[in-house]
Coordinates of C-alpha atoms in Angstrom, one line a residue:
Chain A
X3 CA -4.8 55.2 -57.7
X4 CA -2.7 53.3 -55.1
X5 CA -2.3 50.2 -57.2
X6 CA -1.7 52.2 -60.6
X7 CA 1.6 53.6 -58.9
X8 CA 2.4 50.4 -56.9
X9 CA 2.0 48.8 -60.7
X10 CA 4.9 51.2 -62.4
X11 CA 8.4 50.4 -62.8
X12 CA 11.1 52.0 -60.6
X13 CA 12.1 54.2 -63.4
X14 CA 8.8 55.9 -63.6
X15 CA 8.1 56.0 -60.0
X16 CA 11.7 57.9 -59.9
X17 CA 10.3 60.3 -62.8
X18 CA 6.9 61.2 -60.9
X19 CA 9.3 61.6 -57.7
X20 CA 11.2 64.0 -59.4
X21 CA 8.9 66.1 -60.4
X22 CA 7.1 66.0 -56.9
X23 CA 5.0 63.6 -56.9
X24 CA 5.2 62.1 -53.5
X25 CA 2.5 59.5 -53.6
X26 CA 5.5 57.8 -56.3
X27 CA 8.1 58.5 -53.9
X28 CA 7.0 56.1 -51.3
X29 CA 6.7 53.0 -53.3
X30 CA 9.8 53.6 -54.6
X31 CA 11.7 54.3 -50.9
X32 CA 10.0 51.0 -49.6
X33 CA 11.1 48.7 -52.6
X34 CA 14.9 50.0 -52.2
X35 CA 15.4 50.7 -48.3
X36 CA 15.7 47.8 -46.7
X37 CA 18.3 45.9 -49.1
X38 CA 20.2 49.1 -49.2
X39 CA 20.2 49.1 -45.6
X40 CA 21.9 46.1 -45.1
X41 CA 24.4 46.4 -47.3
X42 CA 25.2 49.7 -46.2
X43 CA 25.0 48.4 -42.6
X44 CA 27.3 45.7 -43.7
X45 CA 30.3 47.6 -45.3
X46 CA 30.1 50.3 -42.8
X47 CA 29.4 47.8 -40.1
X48 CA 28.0 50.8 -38.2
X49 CA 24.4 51.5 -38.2
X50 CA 24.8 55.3 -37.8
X51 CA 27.0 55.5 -40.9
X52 CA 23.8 52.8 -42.6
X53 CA 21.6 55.5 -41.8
X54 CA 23.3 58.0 -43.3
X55 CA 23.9 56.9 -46.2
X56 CA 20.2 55.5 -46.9
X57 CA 19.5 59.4 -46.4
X58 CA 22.2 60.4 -48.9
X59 CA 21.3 58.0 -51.5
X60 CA 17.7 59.1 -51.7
X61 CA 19.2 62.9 -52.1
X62 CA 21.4 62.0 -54.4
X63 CA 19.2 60.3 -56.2
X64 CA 16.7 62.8 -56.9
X65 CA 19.3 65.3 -57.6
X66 CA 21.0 62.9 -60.3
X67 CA 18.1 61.0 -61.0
X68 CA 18.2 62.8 -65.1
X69 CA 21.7 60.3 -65.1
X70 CA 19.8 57.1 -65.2
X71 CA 19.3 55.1 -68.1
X72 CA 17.1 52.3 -67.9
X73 CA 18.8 50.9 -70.9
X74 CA 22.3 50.1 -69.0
X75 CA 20.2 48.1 -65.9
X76 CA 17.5 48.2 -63.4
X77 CA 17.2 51.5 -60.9
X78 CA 18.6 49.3 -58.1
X79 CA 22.2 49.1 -59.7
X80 CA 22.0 52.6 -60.2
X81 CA 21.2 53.0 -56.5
X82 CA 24.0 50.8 -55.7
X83 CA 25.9 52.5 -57.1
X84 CA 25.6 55.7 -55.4
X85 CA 25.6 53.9 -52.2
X86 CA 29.2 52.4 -53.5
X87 CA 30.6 55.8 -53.7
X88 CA 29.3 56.7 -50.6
X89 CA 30.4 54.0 -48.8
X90 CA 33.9 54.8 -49.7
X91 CA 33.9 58.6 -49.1
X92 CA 32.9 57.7 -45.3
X93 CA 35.4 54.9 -45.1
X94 CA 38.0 57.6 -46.2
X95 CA 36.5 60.3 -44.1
X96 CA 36.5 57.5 -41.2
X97 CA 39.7 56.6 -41.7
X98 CA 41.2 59.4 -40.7
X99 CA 38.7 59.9 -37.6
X100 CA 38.1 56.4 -36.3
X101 CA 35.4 55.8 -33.4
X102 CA 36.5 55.4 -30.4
X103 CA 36.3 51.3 -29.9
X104 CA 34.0 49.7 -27.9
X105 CA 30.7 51.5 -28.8
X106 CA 29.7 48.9 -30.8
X107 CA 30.3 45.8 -28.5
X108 CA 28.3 47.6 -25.9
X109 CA 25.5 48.0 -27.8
X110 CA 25.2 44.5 -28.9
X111 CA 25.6 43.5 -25.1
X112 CA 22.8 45.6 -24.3
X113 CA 21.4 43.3 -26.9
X114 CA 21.8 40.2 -24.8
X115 CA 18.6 39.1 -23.9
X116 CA 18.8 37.0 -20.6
X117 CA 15.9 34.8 -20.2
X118 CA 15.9 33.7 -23.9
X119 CA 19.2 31.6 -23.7
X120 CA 22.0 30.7 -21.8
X121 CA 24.0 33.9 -21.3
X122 CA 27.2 31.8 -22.2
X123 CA 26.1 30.6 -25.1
X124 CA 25.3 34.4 -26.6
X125 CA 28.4 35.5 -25.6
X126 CA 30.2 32.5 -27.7
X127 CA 27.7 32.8 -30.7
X128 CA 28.5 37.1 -30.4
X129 CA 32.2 36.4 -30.7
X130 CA 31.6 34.0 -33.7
X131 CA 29.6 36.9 -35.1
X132 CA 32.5 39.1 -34.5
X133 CA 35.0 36.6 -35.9
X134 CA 33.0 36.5 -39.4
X135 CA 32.7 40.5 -39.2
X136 CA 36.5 41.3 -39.6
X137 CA 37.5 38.5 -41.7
X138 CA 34.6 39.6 -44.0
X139 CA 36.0 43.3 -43.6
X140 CA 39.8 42.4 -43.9
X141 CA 38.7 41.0 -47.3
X142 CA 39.8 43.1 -50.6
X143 CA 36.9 45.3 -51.5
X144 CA 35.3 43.3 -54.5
X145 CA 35.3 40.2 -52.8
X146 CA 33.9 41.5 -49.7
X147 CA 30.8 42.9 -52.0
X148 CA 29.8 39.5 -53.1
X149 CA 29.9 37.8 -50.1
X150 CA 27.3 40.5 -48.4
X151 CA 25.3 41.2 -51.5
X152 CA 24.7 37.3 -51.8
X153 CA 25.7 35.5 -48.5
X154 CA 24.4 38.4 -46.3
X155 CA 21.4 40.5 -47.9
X156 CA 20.3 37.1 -50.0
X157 CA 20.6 38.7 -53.2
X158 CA 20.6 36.3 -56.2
X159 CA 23.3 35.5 -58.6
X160 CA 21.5 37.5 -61.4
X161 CA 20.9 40.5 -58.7
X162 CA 24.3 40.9 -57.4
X163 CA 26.0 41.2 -60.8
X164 CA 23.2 44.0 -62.2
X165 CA 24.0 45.9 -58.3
X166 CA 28.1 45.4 -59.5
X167 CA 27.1 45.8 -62.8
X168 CA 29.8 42.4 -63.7
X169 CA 28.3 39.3 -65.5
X170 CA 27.3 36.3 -63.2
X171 CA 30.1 34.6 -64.1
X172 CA 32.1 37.1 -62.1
X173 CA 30.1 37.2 -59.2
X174 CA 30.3 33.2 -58.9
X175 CA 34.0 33.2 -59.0
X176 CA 34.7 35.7 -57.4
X177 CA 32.1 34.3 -54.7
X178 CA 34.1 31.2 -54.7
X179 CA 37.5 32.7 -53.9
X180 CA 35.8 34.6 -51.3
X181 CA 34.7 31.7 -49.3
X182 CA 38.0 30.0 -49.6
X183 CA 39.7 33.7 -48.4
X184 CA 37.3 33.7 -45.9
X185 CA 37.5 30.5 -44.6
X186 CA 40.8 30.6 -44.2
X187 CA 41.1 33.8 -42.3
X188 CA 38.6 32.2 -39.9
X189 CA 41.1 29.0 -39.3
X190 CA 43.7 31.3 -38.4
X191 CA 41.8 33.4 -36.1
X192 CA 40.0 30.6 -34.5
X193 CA 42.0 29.7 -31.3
X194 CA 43.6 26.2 -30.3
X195 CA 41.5 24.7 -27.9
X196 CA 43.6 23.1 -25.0
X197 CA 43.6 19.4 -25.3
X198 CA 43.2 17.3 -22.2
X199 CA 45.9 15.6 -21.6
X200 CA 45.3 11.8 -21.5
X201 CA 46.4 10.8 -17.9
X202 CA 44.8 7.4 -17.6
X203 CA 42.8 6.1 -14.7
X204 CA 45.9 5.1 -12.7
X205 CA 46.2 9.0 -11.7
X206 CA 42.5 8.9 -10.8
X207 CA 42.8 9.1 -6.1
X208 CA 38.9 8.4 -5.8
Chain B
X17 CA 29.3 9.8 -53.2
X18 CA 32.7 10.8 -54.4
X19 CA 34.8 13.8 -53.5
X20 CA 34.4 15.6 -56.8
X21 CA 30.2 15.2 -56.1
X22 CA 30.9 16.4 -52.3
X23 CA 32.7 19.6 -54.0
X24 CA 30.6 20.3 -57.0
X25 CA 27.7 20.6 -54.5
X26 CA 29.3 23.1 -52.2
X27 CA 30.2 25.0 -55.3
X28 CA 26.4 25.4 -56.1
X29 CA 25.2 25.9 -53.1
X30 CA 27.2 27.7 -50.2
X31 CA 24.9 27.1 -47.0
X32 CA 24.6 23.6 -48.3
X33 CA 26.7 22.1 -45.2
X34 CA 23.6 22.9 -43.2
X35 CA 21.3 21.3 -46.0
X36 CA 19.5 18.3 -45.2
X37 CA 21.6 16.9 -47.6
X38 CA 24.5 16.5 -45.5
X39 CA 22.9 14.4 -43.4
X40 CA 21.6 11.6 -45.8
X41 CA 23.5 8.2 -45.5
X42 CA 25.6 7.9 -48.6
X43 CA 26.9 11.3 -47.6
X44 CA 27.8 10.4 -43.9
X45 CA 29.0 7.5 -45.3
X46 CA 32.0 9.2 -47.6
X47 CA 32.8 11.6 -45.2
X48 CA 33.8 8.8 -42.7
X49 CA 35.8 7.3 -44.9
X50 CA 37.6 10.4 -46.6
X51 CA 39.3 13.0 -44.1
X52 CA 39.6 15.4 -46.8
X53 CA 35.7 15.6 -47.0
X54 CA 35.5 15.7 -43.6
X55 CA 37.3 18.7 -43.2
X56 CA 36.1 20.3 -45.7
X57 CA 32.3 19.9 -44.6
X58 CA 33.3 21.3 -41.3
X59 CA 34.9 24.2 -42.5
X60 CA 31.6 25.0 -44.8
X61 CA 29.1 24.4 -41.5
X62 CA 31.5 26.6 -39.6
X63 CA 31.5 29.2 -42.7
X64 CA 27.5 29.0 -43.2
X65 CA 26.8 29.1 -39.9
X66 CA 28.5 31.8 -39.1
X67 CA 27.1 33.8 -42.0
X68 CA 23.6 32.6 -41.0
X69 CA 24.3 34.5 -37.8
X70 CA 25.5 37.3 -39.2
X71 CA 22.8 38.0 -41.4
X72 CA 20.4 37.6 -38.2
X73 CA 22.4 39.8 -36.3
X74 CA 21.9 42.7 -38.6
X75 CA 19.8 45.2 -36.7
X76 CA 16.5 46.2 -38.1
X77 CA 15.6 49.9 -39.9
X78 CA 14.8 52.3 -37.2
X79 CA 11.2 53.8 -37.8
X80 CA 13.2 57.6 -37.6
X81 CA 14.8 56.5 -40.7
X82 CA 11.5 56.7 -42.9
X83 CA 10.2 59.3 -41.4
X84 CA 13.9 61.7 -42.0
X85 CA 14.5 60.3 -45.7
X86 CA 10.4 61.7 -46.2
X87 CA 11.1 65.0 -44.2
X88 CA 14.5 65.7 -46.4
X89 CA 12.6 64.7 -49.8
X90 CA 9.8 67.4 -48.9
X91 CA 12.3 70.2 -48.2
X92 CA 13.9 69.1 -51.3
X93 CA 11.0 69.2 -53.4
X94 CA 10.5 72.3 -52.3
X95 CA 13.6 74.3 -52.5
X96 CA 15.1 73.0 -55.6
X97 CA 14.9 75.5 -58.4
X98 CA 11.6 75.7 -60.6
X99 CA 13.8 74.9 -63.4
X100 CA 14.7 71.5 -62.6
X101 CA 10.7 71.2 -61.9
X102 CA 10.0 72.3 -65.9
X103 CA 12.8 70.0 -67.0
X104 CA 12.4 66.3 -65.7
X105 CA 13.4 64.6 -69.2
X106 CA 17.1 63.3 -68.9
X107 CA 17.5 63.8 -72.4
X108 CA 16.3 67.4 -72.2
X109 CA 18.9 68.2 -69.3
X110 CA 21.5 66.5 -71.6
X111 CA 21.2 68.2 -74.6
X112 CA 21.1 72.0 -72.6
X113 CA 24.1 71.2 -70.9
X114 CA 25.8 70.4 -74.6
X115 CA 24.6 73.1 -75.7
X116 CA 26.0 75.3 -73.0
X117 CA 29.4 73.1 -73.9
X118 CA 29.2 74.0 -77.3
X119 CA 28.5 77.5 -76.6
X120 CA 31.5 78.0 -74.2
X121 CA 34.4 75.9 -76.9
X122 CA 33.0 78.3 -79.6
X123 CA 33.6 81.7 -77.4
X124 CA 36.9 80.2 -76.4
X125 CA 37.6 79.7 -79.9
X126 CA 36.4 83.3 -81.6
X127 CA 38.1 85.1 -78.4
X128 CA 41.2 82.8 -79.2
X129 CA 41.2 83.8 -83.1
X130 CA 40.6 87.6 -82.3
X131 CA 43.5 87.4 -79.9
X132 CA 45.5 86.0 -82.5
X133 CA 44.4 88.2 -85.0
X134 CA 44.9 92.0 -83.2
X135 CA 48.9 90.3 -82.4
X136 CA 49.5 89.7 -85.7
X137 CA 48.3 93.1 -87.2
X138 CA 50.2 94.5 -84.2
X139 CA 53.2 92.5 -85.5
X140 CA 53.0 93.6 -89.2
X141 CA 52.3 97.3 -88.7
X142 CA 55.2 97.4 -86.2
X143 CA 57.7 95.7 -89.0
X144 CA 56.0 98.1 -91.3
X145 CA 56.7 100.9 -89.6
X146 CA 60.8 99.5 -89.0
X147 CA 61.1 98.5 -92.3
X148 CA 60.7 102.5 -93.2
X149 CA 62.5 103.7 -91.0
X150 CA 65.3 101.7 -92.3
X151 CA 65.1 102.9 -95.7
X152 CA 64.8 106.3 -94.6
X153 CA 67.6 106.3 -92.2
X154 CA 70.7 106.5 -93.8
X155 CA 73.5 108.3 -92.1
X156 CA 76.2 109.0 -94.2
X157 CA 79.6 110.9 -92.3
X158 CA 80.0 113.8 -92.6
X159 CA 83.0 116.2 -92.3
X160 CA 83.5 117.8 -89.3
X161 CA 82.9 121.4 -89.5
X162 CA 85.1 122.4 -86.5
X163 CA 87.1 119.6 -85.3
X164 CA 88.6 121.3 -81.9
X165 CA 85.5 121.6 -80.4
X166 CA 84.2 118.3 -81.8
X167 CA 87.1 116.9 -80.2
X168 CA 86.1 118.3 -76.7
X169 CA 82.3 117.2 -76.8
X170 CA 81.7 114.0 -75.6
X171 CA 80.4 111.3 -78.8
X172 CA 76.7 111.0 -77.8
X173 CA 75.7 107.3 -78.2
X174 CA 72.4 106.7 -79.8
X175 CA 69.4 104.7 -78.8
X176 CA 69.4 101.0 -79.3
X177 CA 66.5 100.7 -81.6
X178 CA 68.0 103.3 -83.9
X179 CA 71.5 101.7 -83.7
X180 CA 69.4 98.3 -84.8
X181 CA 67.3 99.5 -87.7
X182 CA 70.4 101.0 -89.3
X183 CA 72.4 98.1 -89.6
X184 CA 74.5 98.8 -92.3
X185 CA 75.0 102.3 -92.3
X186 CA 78.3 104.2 -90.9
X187 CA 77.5 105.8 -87.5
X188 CA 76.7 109.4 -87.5
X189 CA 79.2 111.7 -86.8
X190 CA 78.7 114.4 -83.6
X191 CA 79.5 117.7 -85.2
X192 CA 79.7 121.1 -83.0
X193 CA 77.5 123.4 -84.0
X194 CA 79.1 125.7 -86.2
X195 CA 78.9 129.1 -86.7
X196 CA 78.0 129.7 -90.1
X197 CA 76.0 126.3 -90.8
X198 CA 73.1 127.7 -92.3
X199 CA 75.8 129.1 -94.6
X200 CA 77.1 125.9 -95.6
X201 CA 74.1 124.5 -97.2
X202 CA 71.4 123.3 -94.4
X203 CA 68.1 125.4 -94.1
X204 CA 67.1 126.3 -90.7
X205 CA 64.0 124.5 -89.6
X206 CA 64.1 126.5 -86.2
X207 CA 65.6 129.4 -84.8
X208 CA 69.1 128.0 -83.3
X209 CA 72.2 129.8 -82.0
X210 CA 75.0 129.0 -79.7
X211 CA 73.0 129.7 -76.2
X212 CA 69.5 127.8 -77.7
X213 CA 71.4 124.8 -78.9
X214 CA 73.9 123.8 -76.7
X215 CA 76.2 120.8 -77.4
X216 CA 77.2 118.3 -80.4
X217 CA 74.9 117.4 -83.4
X218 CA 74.0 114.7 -85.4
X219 CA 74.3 115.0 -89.2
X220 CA 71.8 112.2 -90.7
X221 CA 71.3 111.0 -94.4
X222 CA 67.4 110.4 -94.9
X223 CA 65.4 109.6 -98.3
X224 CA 62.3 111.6 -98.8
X225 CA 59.8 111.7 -101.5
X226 CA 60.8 114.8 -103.5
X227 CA 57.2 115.7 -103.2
X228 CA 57.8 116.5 -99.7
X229 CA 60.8 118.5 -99.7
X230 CA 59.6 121.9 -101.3
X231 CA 62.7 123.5 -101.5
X232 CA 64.5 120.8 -103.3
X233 CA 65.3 120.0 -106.9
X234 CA 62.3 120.8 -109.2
X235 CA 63.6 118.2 -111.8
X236 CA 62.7 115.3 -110.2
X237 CA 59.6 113.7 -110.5
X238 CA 56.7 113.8 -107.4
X239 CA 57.4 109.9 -106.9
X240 CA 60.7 110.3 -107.2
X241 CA 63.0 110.4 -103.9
X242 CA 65.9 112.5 -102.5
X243 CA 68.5 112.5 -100.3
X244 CA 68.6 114.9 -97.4
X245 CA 71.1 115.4 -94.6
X246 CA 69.3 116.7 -91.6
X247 CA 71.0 118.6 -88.2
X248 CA 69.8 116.5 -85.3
X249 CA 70.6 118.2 -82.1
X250 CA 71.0 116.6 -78.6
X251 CA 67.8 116.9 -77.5
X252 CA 66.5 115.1 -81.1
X253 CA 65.3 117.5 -82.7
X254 CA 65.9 118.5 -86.1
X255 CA 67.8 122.0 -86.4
X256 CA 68.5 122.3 -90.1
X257 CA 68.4 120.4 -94.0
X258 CA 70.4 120.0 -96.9
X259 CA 69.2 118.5 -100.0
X260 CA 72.0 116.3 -101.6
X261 CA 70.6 114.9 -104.6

């Protein structure tokens, strides 16, 4: 029985979730959550808002679920696409009451793990990681999309432009100038590293 | 390796500065040479690198996750409405709610149409109705019977509407109410003396169907019509009649 519902398509399992059946239900949440996650956890960049909105979606979805039509793409874009919308009603919403800062950067201390590496070293690689994270999110809003639905949650070509619902064309172009955008940004925020002066040996007293 | 090859392949491939790739000899070999490449290669490590840590820095679903989306679709299942349960079929949904469009455009419209409809017979029966009275009303001046005490009573003016339906007829005339008036041609209608009917009085020309005047000239025929002057008094009603013709 299992394998018969692991075996359907997302469109039926979203048809037997409707109607209550929660044995489809399951399949379906564990074939959508974890990309969903990330993306929402990457254009949030706030695992609390992630959260929510993996909750939302999945509301949403069986509320609007009679809206999808499997003849204008797969279930995922659909899914996307109510995470889109999502996204940018708590951007708005956040907008207007912004956390206070800091939250974040103590939680990913708390994240340091000591005896693994040299403490130095994961404070460096964390500030890189920070560096990429607001170039990515100073990035227009259909640029920044590619770059996490392909560079970040590995997504192909194909995928990404069924989740934007754009041709693959698109999605490599606009991947492209995304790079270039991001790279870029990254040059500007990367700071000058003091170069040693050449003094010679003659200045040398031992 | 050329600088176009160097480029096509970073095109392809984003992460391919940390492919081993980069690190066969004909590569090393250009980028050595060309300090174009060989910025360009280091801003791509940079780039992919970074990425690479980003996308192992994200943090991992938290079990409480699963277990709220599960509790919210059970409450959902059941609370929503048994009618939504019946009706899973997209297209089902879609065609009740055009029909419930449909429905609402073509109440909008009858109600709309009625609307229209009860204005316009308002309209007509109201022009009807002025269009009459405009026919009918015909004032015609009218000698004064005492001119002294004319001359003291103050000219009553008439009601706008009255004034407007009788466009081109000659204003009445306010007469004082003479003694002897039933003697000069105009039937009583109502018992009226000096103390009963105080004031001036309007003398107005109307055209009745003869039919309806029974003490007027028995030539005529009953479709015929007649002219009548009729006494108005101040408070507007009518005191006396005279057949003219």
């Amino acid at each position: 029985m299992t394998d018969r519902v692991e075996s359907r398509s997302d469109a039926e399992l979203l048809k037997l979730s409707m109607a209550g059946d929660e044995s489809a239900f399951l399949p379906l949440y564990e074939r959508l959550k974890a990309p969903l996650f990330r993306y929402a956890f990457y254009m949030t960049g706030s695992q609390a808002s992630a959260e929510e909105v993996v909750q939302d979606v999945f509301i949403s979805l069986l509320k609007n679920g009679n809206r999808y039509q499997p003849a204008q793409g797969d279930l995922s874009g659909f899914v996307f696409g109510i995470a889109r919308n999502l996204i940018r009603r708590i951007r708005k919403r956040e907008s207007v009451t912004e956390a206070l800062p800091g939250n974040e950067a103590l939680e990913r201390k708390s994240r340091l793990r000591p005896g693994a590496e040299d403490l130095s070293a994961q404070v460096i690689r964390d500030q890189g990681v920070e560096r990429v994270r607001t170039a990515i999110a100073s990035l227009p809003d259909h640029y920044r999309q590619v770059i996490i639905l392909c560079d970040l949650c590995e997504l192909t070509y194909a995928e990404s432009a069924s989740r934007l619902h754009c041709a693959v064309g698109t999605i490599r172009s606009r991947l492209n100038r995304a790079h270039a955008m991001l790279a870029q940004k990254l040059k500007q925020t990367k700071k000058p590293q003091p170069e040693l002066r050449a003094s010679g040996t003659e200045e040398c007293l031992i | 390796m050329t600088c176009k090859e160097i480029r096509a392949h970073f095109q392809g491939d984003h992460f391919a500065a940390i492919n081993p790739l980069c690190k066969s000899a004909a590569f090393l070999e250009h980028v050595v040479k060309c300090g174009e490449c060989s910025r360009l290669i280091e801003e791509q490590t940079e780039l992919a690198t970074c990425l690479l840590l980003l996308r192992e820095g994200a943090p991992a679903m938290p079990a409480s996750l699963d277990t709220s989306v599960l509790v919210n679709y059970r409450s959902y299942i059941s609370q929503r409405p048994r009618s939504t349960t019946a009706l899973p079929g997209a297209s089902r949904t879609g065609l009740l709610g055009a029909f419930r469009w449909a429905a609402a455009v073509a109440f909008a419209v009858v109600a709309a149409g009625a609307v229209l409809l009860f204005i316009s017979a308002q309209r007509s029966s109201v022009d009807r109705v002025s269009t009459k009275g405009r026919s009918v009303m015909a004032p015609l001046p009218l000698a004064r019977a005492n001119s002294q005490s004319a001359a003291l009573e103050p000219v009553r003016k008439k009601p706008n509407s009255i004034v407007k339906s009788a466009k081109h007829a000659t204003p009445t005339i306010p007469v004082a109410l003479p003694e002897n008036w039933s003697s000069s041609g105009f039937q009583a209608l109502m018992y009226c003396d000096q103390l009963s009917c105080p004031g001036a009085m309007d003398v107005i020309r109307v055209q009745l169907p003869s039919a309806a005047v029974a003490f007027g000239p028995t030539s005529s025929k009953a479709s015929d019509f007649v002219y009548a002057d009729v006494l108005v008094g101040p408070d507007g009603i009518a005191r006396g009649i005279r057949v003219v013709e």
